[in-house]
Amino acid sequence: MTSIVRPARPPQPTLEMVAEVAGVSRATVSRVVNGSTKVSPEILASVTTAIKELNYVPNRAARSLASRQTQAVALVVPEDLTRFFGDPYFAAIVQGITRRLEQSDFTLNLMVASSDPRHKTLRYLRSGNVDGALIVSHHAGDEFVAELETSMPVVFGGRPSNADDLGAYFVDVDNEAGAVTGTQRLIDIGRRRIGSITGPIDMPAGIDRLSGFVRTLERVEMPADAVEHADFTASGAAAATRRLLGRCPEVDGIFVASDLMATGALDVLREYGRSVPGDVAIVGYDDSPAATSGPIPLTTVSQPSEEMGYAMADILLRLLAGDEKVPHRTIMPTRLVLRDSA
Amino acid sequence: MTSIVRPARPPQPTLEMVAEVAGVSRATVSRVVNGSTKVSPEILASVTTAIKELNYVPNRAARSLASRQTQAVALVVPEDLTRFFGDPYFAAIVQGITRRLEQSDFTLNLMVASSDPRHKTLRYLRSGNVDGALIVSHHAGDEFVAELETSMPVVFGGRPSNADDLGAYFVDVDNEAGAVTGTQRLIDIGRRRIGSITGPIDMPAGIDRLSGFVRTLERVEMPADAVEHADFTASGAAAATRRLLGRCPEVDGIFVASDLMATGALDVLREYGRSVPGDVAIVGYDDSPAATSGPIPLTTVSQPSEEMGYAMADILLRLLAGDEKVPHRTIMPTRLVLRDSA
DNA sequence: TTGTATGCGTTATCAT
DNA sequence: ATGATAACGCATACAA
């Protein structure tokens, strides 16, 4: 017979206990807690006192069970943790979401879930932990999303793959137009052999930026064959750059589909002894901190990532509030930011 | 009178509905869901079928209310998002925690909470959302922790400030010993005027690394006055490096209390035209990706951050399982990793 | 304005 | 092995 070593934790106070101390009914305490106006000043005072005295905090599970809502939303990121932490783009998105959520009493659940079987994530979401979901970095294969949409409102960061799904809500930029601007810059500064390091071709952002690139070169009758695919990581981009340089050594301008990838390209270029922008001009995408953290400040297509996060959260909150006229697509502007690399 | 535009979401199936379909009682379904062995094969089969058919997922709120546990733990980081995403140290910690949690059926709630009033975080935690908490980057002023410990098991990453709190569980390295090793390296390679960029002096990690630095220099009768405090950010370290260089231009070796800060110092050194390690040798701390991402690979004091995260989660899980003989302090080893900067 | 009663979807304690 | 039935802590429709 052993004694319990762990310090005994006092039971959390309940509504009922507060009611008893304040000498009122549970319902009244509930009203006070939920800020109902229909409560007399004296009772309000005594209940408030009792709450302070007991250090009462409402139990979420009970509240959620009774009210059928959780006051929480999830941010689902179908990527592994390394990518999530490695790309400042995600930091900006989270920042924006957080900024919006702080104005409400919703909390955010981060679900970075690729090593995790998607199935587990879906289970978690569907088990009533959150009222709605935000999804970024959505890949074509992620069909679990469809199922998710049947059980709660969902807002995407970046147009989802199945564009036919007209019911989807998303916040995005015109990726193709952004790519056109970025590519055009390379043409404007006189580059004649222009290549591209693309994002994953299973993501609309990757596809659209590539097609903007191709379209621009075709318009001026330049070859658009110096293209290598990568995965939005610096190391993936480095490898792609090596391939590109091997296949097409005369390249003098590269449109890279993200700033983080551009840093990888920069490293390889340095390794090969090519100066930037002298020998090779580089245009990135995102205008994330990665654009200015390296030795060569990047010329880049700026997208308002933080604002996009904010907008995503805002739309989801409106959806949850039952707002009927929320726009399905929110397109935000891009602009070219000129720095040193092109 | 307007019609509802939002797609009607079918109600989530409940235990009761499954029971009805399977032709058994709720209790039996519950047993199946929770993997009880005491259920006959035929019934197990029919219930399993019904669950699949209805696509049933247990409701967390109800389960948590009845069982009085949530199967979730929180990682509390009292820093702002920028710092959280900016320092690879946190990525490693989260990685380790996740790796451990994936082996259990606990989920992780990330709470990065400095802009957020600490109060709000505490409320969230105390409202029964999690069974236990992990806390990293704990500052001296964070007294909210004490209150948290009264309501759930808590494990710290890094020794908490109030070391008198003998009841606390934590995972750490011997920061002072690590600093000794790092500083000694600078002495060993012949540096005669050695300075340090420290972490925040309201954190044990900052204090201990500083005292290791000081102790080492005093032992060889070198002055330990070339010290500037910073905040574990690259920009903070850059500013501190400028101060240091201004005050003590003859410095030829710097012990920097984190790799991320070392990258900031490196930038300033380059700006001042000092070569590394030629003019100034640099030793960092952490051995995080920041140590190898820049142009000059850093010699650094390596700590097993990912393993520390894993250990933290492991300890918390054991605590939650009622394990009585979990060690209060877990100290992990550091080692000097030699690269180019010193 | 306040209180009473019922239900939210589970788990757990009893019977059987 | 299975089934009633009582909590769990709260919100809410309804009654007073």
XYZ file of C-alpha atoms (C1' of nucleotides) in Angstrom:
716
model
C 0.000 0.000 0.000
C 1.755 3.086 -1.245
C 0.733 6.645 -0.710
C 0.129 8.947 -3.629
C 3.217 11.011 -4.222
C 1.814 13.416 -6.738
C 0.567 16.596 -5.163
C -3.181 16.380 -4.873
C -4.710 18.876 -7.266
C -7.806 20.530 -5.924
C -10.862 19.944 -8.119
C -11.667 22.808 -10.409
C -14.581 24.875 -9.132
C -17.861 24.438 -11.005
C -20.790 26.616 -11.848
C -22.706 24.899 -9.149
C -20.149 25.775 -6.493
C -20.153 29.386 -7.561
C -23.942 29.391 -7.423
C -23.904 28.070 -3.908
C -21.391 30.619 -2.678
C -23.282 33.442 -4.330
C -26.593 32.090 -3.135
C -28.205 31.957 -6.552
C -29.068 29.324 -9.116
C -26.719 27.809 -11.645
C -28.614 29.475 -14.436
C -27.959 32.888 -13.008
C -24.268 32.254 -12.693
C -24.293 31.035 -16.262
C -25.885 34.288 -17.323
C -23.267 36.310 -15.559
C -20.479 34.278 -17.048
C -21.912 34.737 -20.503
C -22.488 38.437 -20.067
C -26.256 38.471 -20.149
C -27.638 41.923 -19.466
C -30.653 40.569 -17.706
C -29.221 40.353 -14.260
C -29.604 42.760 -11.359
C -26.587 44.748 -10.207
C -26.547 43.277 -6.716
C -26.637 39.707 -7.938
C -24.107 40.507 -10.611
C -21.803 41.781 -7.909
C -22.176 38.839 -5.602
C -21.729 36.345 -8.402
C -18.674 38.168 -9.668
C -17.236 38.096 -6.191
C -17.890 34.408 -5.834
C -16.240 33.731 -9.179
C -13.134 35.624 -8.138
C -13.087 34.016 -4.766
C -13.230 30.510 -6.146
C -11.029 31.381 -9.086
C -13.656 29.861 -11.310
C -13.051 29.122 -14.974
C -15.805 27.543 -17.085
C -15.177 24.018 -18.261
C -14.799 23.995 -22.006
C -15.926 20.451 -22.544
C -19.161 20.972 -20.703
C -19.778 24.283 -22.349
C -19.029 22.910 -25.760
C -21.233 19.898 -25.186
C -24.156 22.017 -24.144
C -23.778 24.811 -26.647
C -22.665 22.615 -29.516
C -19.772 24.848 -30.361
C -16.164 25.033 -29.354
C -15.014 28.581 -29.981
C -11.951 27.134 -31.626
C -10.763 26.867 -35.205
C -7.992 24.797 -36.697
C -5.234 25.729 -39.075
C -4.423 22.637 -41.075
C -1.053 22.517 -42.798
C -0.502 19.314 -44.782
C 3.287 19.605 -44.642
C 5.945 18.258 -42.368
C 7.210 20.318 -39.462
C 10.504 21.064 -41.107
C 8.848 22.795 -44.008
C 6.396 24.534 -41.753
C 9.093 26.046 -39.587
C 11.474 26.561 -42.453
C 9.343 28.819 -44.600
C 8.588 32.315 -43.278
C 5.473 32.287 -45.423
C 3.740 30.147 -42.835
C 4.845 32.391 -40.030
C 3.190 35.306 -41.785
C -0.012 33.386 -42.339
C -0.184 32.332 -38.704
C 0.573 35.862 -37.641
C -2.352 37.189 -39.644
C -4.740 34.540 -38.433
C -3.731 35.166 -34.862
C -4.203 38.888 -35.215
C -7.777 38.375 -36.348
C -8.589 35.714 -33.798
C -7.313 37.840 -30.942
C -10.166 40.209 -31.581
C -12.590 37.374 -31.014
C -12.732 34.801 -28.309
C -11.829 32.009 -30.654
C -8.634 30.092 -30.146
C -6.422 28.522 -32.774
C -5.433 24.885 -33.033
C -2.406 24.315 -35.176
C -2.370 21.034 -37.037
C 0.787 20.453 -38.980
C 0.076 17.071 -40.319
C 1.953 15.189 -42.909
C 3.993 12.611 -41.035
C 0.793 12.206 -39.116
C -1.549 10.119 -41.136
C -4.063 12.511 -42.609
C -6.668 10.209 -41.279
C -5.758 11.038 -37.710
C -6.040 14.735 -38.383
C -9.418 14.290 -39.906
C -10.587 12.306 -36.932
C -9.412 14.991 -34.604
C -11.226 17.663 -36.528
C -14.395 15.699 -36.914
C -14.523 14.781 -33.257
C -15.867 18.208 -32.518
C -12.693 19.917 -31.404
C -13.196 22.908 -33.633
C -16.007 24.810 -35.252
C -14.230 25.425 -38.521
C -10.963 24.954 -40.357
C -8.411 26.962 -42.283
C -6.286 25.062 -44.772
C -3.085 26.244 -46.370
C -0.577 24.525 -48.630
C -3.228 22.266 -49.999
C -2.019 19.619 -52.435
C -3.941 17.930 -55.192
C -3.859 14.578 -53.432
C -5.426 15.895 -50.261
C -8.880 14.558 -50.819
C -9.538 14.441 -47.099
C -10.574 18.028 -47.446
C -13.765 17.134 -49.225
C -14.846 15.050 -46.320
C -13.947 17.782 -43.904
C -16.130 20.232 -45.749
C -19.139 18.086 -45.090
C -18.774 18.586 -41.374
C -17.661 22.178 -40.942
C -16.964 25.464 -42.712
C -13.568 25.512 -44.375
C -11.541 28.402 -45.760
C -8.502 27.855 -47.944
C -5.330 29.846 -48.211
C -4.609 29.475 -51.892
C -7.151 28.252 -54.405
C -7.844 24.581 -53.799
C -6.987 22.099 -56.519
C -10.481 21.036 -57.370
C -11.495 24.389 -58.742
C -14.751 22.830 -59.811
C -15.716 22.935 -56.177
C -17.531 26.213 -56.477
C -18.679 26.044 -52.943
C -15.166 26.502 -51.579
C -14.093 29.674 -49.853
C -10.554 30.812 -50.408
C -8.150 33.708 -50.169
C -5.470 33.958 -52.785
C -3.486 36.234 -55.012
C -3.502 36.094 -58.787
C -0.445 33.883 -58.945
C -0.296 33.916 -62.693
C -0.370 37.695 -62.877
C 2.315 37.874 -60.208
C 4.503 35.533 -62.190
C 3.984 37.611 -65.292
C 5.184 40.702 -63.467
C 8.208 38.936 -62.068
C 9.193 37.380 -65.358
C 8.666 40.614 -67.217
C 11.162 42.266 -64.905
C 13.834 39.882 -66.073
C 13.009 40.687 -69.669
C 12.990 44.397 -68.965
C 16.495 44.364 -67.585
C 17.703 42.693 -70.729
C 17.957 39.051 -69.839
C 17.828 36.808 -72.888
C 17.893 33.311 -71.492
C 15.417 33.084 -68.705
C 14.654 30.011 -66.636
C 12.441 29.156 -63.702
C 12.531 27.116 -60.532
C 8.914 26.175 -59.901
C 6.873 25.093 -56.934
C 5.289 21.640 -56.725
C 3.124 20.967 -59.749
C 0.448 19.423 -57.557
C -0.365 22.818 -56.096
C -2.244 25.583 -57.882
C 0.309 28.121 -56.663
C 3.028 26.102 -58.344
C 1.080 25.617 -61.548
C -0.158 29.164 -61.891
C 3.228 30.752 -61.296
C 4.703 28.478 -63.905
C 2.043 29.270 -66.447
C 2.501 32.988 -65.870
C 6.189 32.515 -66.522
C 5.621 30.526 -69.680
C 3.003 32.886 -71.016
C 5.256 35.895 -70.599
C 8.177 34.340 -72.402
C 5.996 33.088 -75.212
C 4.605 36.541 -75.695
C 8.076 37.809 -76.515
C 8.964 34.650 -78.344
C 11.591 33.478 -75.943
C 11.989 29.785 -75.190
C 10.335 28.699 -71.960
C 12.098 25.402 -71.639
C 14.636 26.187 -68.934
C 12.306 25.028 -66.200
C 13.035 22.817 -63.220
C 10.500 21.762 -60.640
C 11.106 21.965 -56.922
C 9.135 21.723 -53.720
C 9.153 25.132 -52.049
C 12.178 24.218 -49.918
C 15.625 25.781 -50.092
C 17.383 22.464 -50.543
C 14.947 21.305 -53.193
C 15.504 24.552 -55.046
C 19.262 24.171 -54.743
C 19.088 20.790 -56.419
C 16.802 22.159 -59.118
C 19.204 25.007 -59.731
C 22.061 22.571 -60.226
C 20.001 20.699 -62.776
C 19.090 23.911 -64.502
C 22.672 25.118 -64.652
C 23.817 21.762 -65.912
C 21.216 21.618 -68.606
C 21.285 25.245 -69.568
C 24.520 26.948 -68.476
C 23.813 30.090 -70.468
C 20.866 31.086 -68.301
C 21.113 34.733 -67.216
C 17.847 35.190 -65.370
C 15.762 32.947 -63.132
C 12.240 33.395 -61.883
C 12.017 31.421 -58.643
C 8.568 30.609 -57.302
C 9.345 31.482 -53.670
C 11.878 33.541 -51.749
C 12.912 30.612 -49.634
C 13.689 28.672 -52.801
C 15.537 31.689 -54.154
C 17.920 31.540 -51.198
C 18.695 27.971 -52.187
C 19.285 29.069 -55.776
C 21.547 31.880 -54.586
C 23.703 29.437 -52.662
C 24.214 27.278 -55.728
C 24.933 30.244 -57.934
C 27.625 31.388 -55.541
C 28.989 27.883 -55.486
C 29.204 27.965 -59.280
C 30.886 31.330 -59.193
C 28.036 33.165 -60.893
C 27.449 36.665 -59.633
C 23.961 37.943 -58.867
C 22.597 39.955 -60.520
C 25.643 40.339 -62.764
C 25.757 36.913 -64.339
C 22.326 35.761 -63.326
C 19.435 37.912 -62.202
C 16.960 36.427 -59.722
C 13.336 37.278 -59.049
C 11.663 35.608 -56.088
C 8.109 35.349 -54.862
C 6.425 36.103 -51.524
C 8.470 38.994 -50.160
C 8.916 37.031 -46.970
C 11.760 37.638 -44.523
C 13.750 35.145 -46.571
C 13.974 37.824 -49.274
C 16.063 40.108 -47.115
C 17.823 37.766 -44.739
C 20.564 36.692 -47.103
C 23.597 38.542 -48.439
C 21.741 39.681 -51.562
C 18.369 41.348 -51.016
C 15.913 39.798 -53.410
C 13.800 41.455 -56.020
C 10.520 39.647 -55.538
C 6.830 39.458 -56.235
C 5.284 40.626 -53.009
C 2.110 39.085 -51.744
C 0.435 40.216 -48.520
C 0.792 36.917 -46.686
C -0.011 38.309 -43.297
C -3.107 40.034 -44.651
C -4.137 36.832 -46.339
C -4.019 35.021 -43.033
C -6.081 37.763 -41.500
C -8.623 37.582 -44.295
C -8.886 33.818 -44.035
C -9.686 34.000 -40.349
C -12.081 36.848 -40.909
C -14.019 34.935 -43.523
C -14.194 31.826 -41.392
C -15.461 33.818 -38.452
C -18.149 35.374 -40.593
C -19.145 31.983 -41.878
C -19.394 30.711 -38.325
C -21.491 33.694 -37.405
C -23.950 32.647 -40.076
C -23.154 35.479 -42.432
C -24.791 34.517 -45.701
C -23.072 36.832 -48.091
C -19.439 36.068 -47.667
C -17.580 36.092 -50.990
C -16.251 32.733 -52.038
C -13.079 34.067 -53.545
C -10.976 36.860 -52.125
C -8.128 37.870 -54.389
C -5.446 40.101 -53.001
C -2.942 42.207 -54.934
C 0.686 41.442 -55.694
C 3.360 43.949 -56.570
C 6.931 43.783 -57.694
C 9.445 44.852 -55.078
C 12.772 45.883 -56.528
C 15.885 45.120 -54.555
C 19.330 43.963 -55.623
C 18.906 40.611 -57.301
C 17.199 41.772 -60.479
C -37.969 35.631 -44.799
C -34.751 34.387 -46.318
C -33.708 30.852 -46.884
C -30.521 29.497 -45.392
C -27.820 29.566 -48.011
C -25.141 27.691 -46.154
C -25.054 24.024 -47.035
C -26.823 22.123 -44.324
C -24.287 20.006 -42.491
C -25.614 16.649 -41.452
C -25.432 16.129 -37.704
C -22.472 14.070 -36.583
C -23.461 10.509 -35.784
C -23.565 9.672 -32.097
C -22.901 6.638 -30.029
C -26.615 6.201 -29.706
C -27.154 6.102 -33.432
C -24.444 3.506 -33.826
C -26.043 1.465 -31.063
C -29.363 1.562 -32.813
C -27.952 0.496 -36.158
C -25.976 -2.304 -34.561
C -28.910 -3.309 -32.416
C -27.041 -3.077 -29.135
C -26.846 -0.687 -26.220
C -24.795 2.485 -26.020
C -22.600 0.892 -23.395
C -21.601 -1.864 -25.713
C -20.707 0.511 -28.487
C -18.656 2.474 -26.012
C -16.783 -0.670 -25.099
C -16.011 -1.407 -28.696
C -14.852 2.114 -29.322
C -12.568 1.962 -26.324
C -11.186 -1.418 -27.189
C -12.602 -3.396 -24.322
C -11.884 -7.105 -24.625
C -15.112 -8.100 -23.023
C -17.239 -8.156 -26.088
C -18.262 -11.095 -28.227
C -16.860 -11.402 -31.748
C -20.244 -11.217 -33.455
C -21.258 -8.062 -31.661
C -17.826 -6.589 -32.179
C -18.256 -7.180 -35.894
C -21.711 -5.676 -36.154
C -20.758 -2.653 -34.135
C -17.620 -2.119 -36.165
C -19.692 -2.294 -39.303
C -22.177 0.209 -37.989
C -19.385 2.587 -37.031
C -17.931 2.425 -40.513
C -21.294 2.770 -42.113
C -22.177 5.885 -40.175
C -18.639 7.208 -40.308
C -18.821 7.655 -36.581
C -16.224 9.616 -34.635
C -16.535 10.007 -30.863
C -17.287 13.475 -29.593
C -14.327 14.795 -27.658
C -16.263 17.175 -25.463
C -18.609 14.510 -24.255
C -15.855 12.035 -23.759
C -13.709 14.505 -21.925
C -16.601 15.594 -19.752
C -17.375 12.065 -18.722
C -13.855 10.759 -18.380
C -12.417 13.919 -16.912
C -9.480 13.913 -19.234
C -8.748 15.389 -22.611
C -5.924 13.361 -24.132
C -4.294 16.622 -25.049
C -1.290 18.519 -23.770
C -0.212 22.084 -24.380
C 3.126 23.514 -25.322
C 3.292 26.993 -23.851
C 5.808 29.397 -25.350
C 5.797 32.816 -23.663
C 7.288 34.562 -26.680
C 5.870 36.396 -29.622
C 5.269 34.593 -32.873
C 8.168 36.257 -34.610
C 10.649 34.848 -32.170
C 8.948 31.506 -32.157
C 9.155 31.106 -35.895
C 12.498 32.812 -36.155
C 14.515 30.501 -33.955
C 15.091 26.952 -35.192
C 15.525 25.925 -31.576
C 11.757 25.925 -31.173
C 11.263 23.910 -34.305
C 13.518 21.232 -32.878
C 11.689 21.206 -29.572
C 8.315 20.879 -31.271
C 9.687 18.179 -33.510
C 10.798 16.145 -30.507
C 7.556 16.613 -28.649
C 5.581 15.617 -31.693
C 7.666 12.523 -32.203
C 6.875 11.333 -28.699
C 3.225 12.270 -28.816
C 2.688 10.449 -32.070
C 3.346 7.221 -30.252
C 0.491 7.998 -27.902
C -2.992 9.174 -28.631
C -2.375 12.557 -27.122
C -2.554 15.632 -29.283
C -0.584 18.838 -28.955
C -1.961 22.328 -28.479
C 0.512 25.036 -29.340
C 0.161 28.202 -27.312
C 2.532 30.912 -28.376
C 1.456 33.613 -26.079
C 3.141 36.853 -25.407
C 1.143 39.457 -27.273
C -1.750 37.517 -25.891
C -2.246 38.481 -22.322
C -0.802 35.653 -20.274
C -4.043 35.694 -18.412
C -5.935 34.492 -21.442
C -3.567 31.592 -21.907
C -3.953 30.596 -18.317
C -7.701 30.671 -18.629
C -7.566 28.485 -21.665
C -5.381 25.955 -19.945
C -7.361 25.927 -16.752
C -10.652 25.521 -18.538
C -9.901 21.869 -18.965
C -8.613 21.889 -22.503
C -5.510 19.897 -21.696
C -4.351 17.363 -19.178
C -0.881 18.767 -18.787
C 1.496 21.431 -20.022
C 4.989 21.781 -21.399
C 6.659 25.148 -20.978
C 9.718 26.392 -22.807
C 11.452 29.749 -22.864
C 10.276 30.541 -19.393
C 11.160 33.976 -18.088
C 11.604 35.092 -14.520
C 8.522 37.268 -14.624
C 6.217 34.473 -15.691
C 4.599 33.837 -12.376
C 1.486 32.487 -14.050
C 3.282 29.197 -14.107
C 2.938 28.721 -10.395
C -0.797 28.957 -10.680
C -0.809 26.561 -13.587
C 1.059 23.986 -11.576
C -1.754 23.881 -9.074
C -4.136 22.597 -11.673
C -2.120 20.218 -13.823
C 1.247 18.506 -14.274
C 3.828 20.766 -15.864
C 7.193 19.973 -17.413
C 9.706 22.683 -18.266
C 12.184 22.867 -21.075
C 15.049 24.601 -19.337
C 15.320 24.963 -15.596
C 12.625 27.326 -14.345
C 13.667 30.547 -12.662
C 12.456 29.781 -9.207
C 14.878 26.961 -8.639
C 13.606 26.742 -5.111
C 10.534 25.136 -6.537
C 11.820 21.648 -5.967
C 8.614 20.119 -7.135
C 9.172 21.240 -10.708
C 9.977 18.807 -13.453
C 12.361 19.954 -16.127
C 14.652 18.868 -18.932
C 17.783 20.880 -19.481
C 21.442 20.777 -20.334
C 24.209 22.000 -18.073
C 24.305 25.430 -19.633
C 27.201 26.585 -17.563
C 29.344 23.609 -18.508
C 28.448 24.108 -22.143
C 29.512 27.725 -21.950
C 32.770 26.712 -20.335
C 33.499 24.374 -23.218
C 32.653 26.985 -25.809
C 34.679 29.709 -24.152
C 37.612 27.407 -23.604
C 37.697 26.743 -27.333
C 38.337 30.423 -27.954
C 41.164 30.387 -25.441
C 42.602 27.229 -26.935
C 42.887 28.721 -30.388
C 44.820 31.616 -28.934
C 42.311 34.390 -28.602
C 43.360 36.980 -26.047
C 40.454 39.374 -25.900
C 37.271 37.403 -25.615
C 33.783 38.828 -25.356
C 30.273 37.466 -25.165
C 26.815 38.202 -26.493
C 24.457 36.834 -23.872
C 20.870 35.733 -23.769
C 18.272 37.555 -21.671
C 19.375 37.803 -18.066
C 15.888 36.947 -16.865
C 16.266 33.405 -18.116
C 18.364 30.718 -16.467
C 19.790 29.720 -19.847
C 21.006 33.273 -20.322
C 22.419 33.563 -16.832
C 24.112 30.191 -16.740
C 25.789 30.561 -20.102
C 27.104 33.923 -19.010
C 28.436 32.612 -15.742
C 30.169 29.744 -17.520
C 31.786 32.294 -19.785
C 32.905 34.476 -16.908
C 34.168 31.599 -14.850
C 36.313 30.297 -17.674
C 37.974 33.614 -18.340
C 38.587 34.259 -14.683
C 40.270 30.931 -14.364
C 42.897 32.005 -16.857
C 42.934 35.539 -15.520
C 41.501 37.173 -18.578
C 39.101 40.082 -18.237
C 35.453 39.119 -18.587
C 34.101 42.581 -19.127
C 33.449 42.523 -22.863
C 29.891 41.394 -22.381
C 26.738 42.653 -24.040
C 23.256 41.387 -23.325
C 20.794 40.461 -26.041
C 17.497 38.667 -26.369
C 18.080 35.497 -28.370
C 17.118 37.215 -31.635
C 19.403 37.880 -34.587
C 18.645 41.574 -34.670
C 19.087 41.955 -30.923
C 22.434 40.227 -31.216
C 23.424 42.452 -34.112
C 22.818 45.534 -31.996
C 24.725 44.023 -29.094
C 27.627 43.214 -31.384
C 27.786 46.824 -32.510
C 27.912 47.949 -28.904
C 30.594 45.418 -28.155
C 32.715 46.433 -31.116
C 32.315 50.075 -30.223
C 33.300 49.571 -26.657
C 35.977 47.025 -27.213
C 37.297 47.108 -30.792
C 40.210 44.815 -30.009
C 37.975 41.807 -29.361
C 39.204 38.731 -31.256
C 36.815 36.071 -30.024
C 33.128 36.078 -29.108
C 31.082 33.483 -27.328
C 27.495 33.976 -28.486
C 24.734 32.367 -26.440
C 22.762 31.037 -29.420
C 23.396 30.215 -33.063
C 20.620 32.470 -34.222
C 22.259 35.341 -32.380
C 25.596 34.345 -33.864
C 24.201 34.867 -37.349
C 23.338 38.408 -36.306
C 26.850 38.908 -34.962
C 28.304 37.536 -38.187
C 26.380 40.072 -40.232
C 27.726 42.946 -38.183
C 31.254 41.631 -38.292
C 31.095 41.479 -42.058
C 29.690 44.968 -42.094
C 32.676 46.111 -40.031
C 35.058 44.323 -42.333
C 36.233 41.842 -39.735
C 36.927 38.389 -41.059
C 35.700 35.278 -39.273
C 37.514 33.437 -37.868
C 40.593 35.410 -38.938
C 39.974 38.661 -37.085
C 37.276 37.440 -34.766
C 36.475 33.854 -33.880
C 32.886 32.976 -33.045
C 31.442 30.162 -30.958
C 27.703 29.721 -30.946
C 25.266 27.675 -28.914
C 22.507 25.194 -29.829
C 23.807 23.603 -33.015
C 20.526 24.468 -34.642
C 20.102 24.784 -38.419
C 21.071 28.423 -37.982
C 24.616 27.217 -37.356
C 25.009 25.906 -40.856
C 22.637 28.008 -42.905
C 24.905 31.024 -43.267
C 28.046 31.555 -45.320
C 30.319 30.576 -42.419
C 29.485 27.289 -40.666
C 29.529 27.899 -36.946
C 31.580 26.209 -34.309
C 29.016 25.760 -31.597
C 28.027 24.127 -28.343
C 25.622 21.438 -29.419
C 22.633 20.587 -27.311
C 20.185 17.838 -28.270
C 17.153 20.103 -28.643
C 15.039 17.565 -30.445
C 15.820 14.936 -27.825
C 14.978 17.426 -25.127
C 11.561 17.959 -26.613
C 11.075 14.237 -26.774
C 12.124 13.833 -23.153
C 9.803 16.598 -22.019
C 6.822 14.954 -23.621
C 7.849 11.581 -22.325
C 8.062 12.817 -18.764
C 4.724 14.561 -18.978
C 3.087 11.442 -20.334
C 4.505 9.390 -17.505
C 3.284 11.935 -15.011
C -0.165 11.770 -16.546
C -0.070 8.008 -16.367
C 0.438 8.312 -12.632
C 4.044 7.186 -12.660
C 5.367 8.039 -9.224
C 9.059 7.819 -9.780
C 9.725 10.239 -12.577
C 12.954 12.191 -12.005
C 12.447 15.872 -11.433
C 15.498 16.953 -13.342
C 16.732 15.441 -16.569
C 20.082 16.830 -17.675
C 21.248 16.086 -21.180
C 24.774 16.341 -22.540
C 26.329 19.110 -24.605
C 29.350 18.811 -26.843
C 31.474 21.180 -28.815
C 31.020 20.925 -32.571
C 33.949 22.313 -34.524
C 33.224 23.996 -37.821
C 34.737 27.073 -39.433
C 34.031 30.003 -37.160
C 36.414 29.106 -34.345
C -35.099 39.265 -13.421
C -34.567 34.616 -11.545
C -35.201 29.654 -11.005
C -36.466 24.855 -12.747
C -35.894 21.295 -15.740
C -33.988 19.078 -19.617
C -30.483 17.686 -22.758
C -25.704 17.696 -24.904
C -22.689 12.558 -26.029
C -19.818 10.053 -23.351
C -17.956 7.076 -19.526
C -18.605 4.386 -15.586
C -21.176 1.899 -12.014
C -24.046 -0.943 -11.281
C -27.196 -4.860 -12.217
C -28.321 -8.894 -14.856
C -20.820 -10.391 -21.878
C -24.474 -6.967 -22.024
C -27.760 -3.380 -20.672
C -29.916 0.261 -17.692
C -28.809 4.354 -15.446
C -26.423 7.854 -13.216
C -23.023 11.284 -13.501
C -19.869 14.913 -16.042
C -20.528 20.766 -16.113
C -22.882 23.723 -18.640
C -26.607 26.251 -21.661
C -31.180 27.172 -22.509
C -36.255 26.907 -23.201
C -39.663 27.573 -20.283
C -42.001 28.719 -16.041
C -42.619 31.786 -12.378
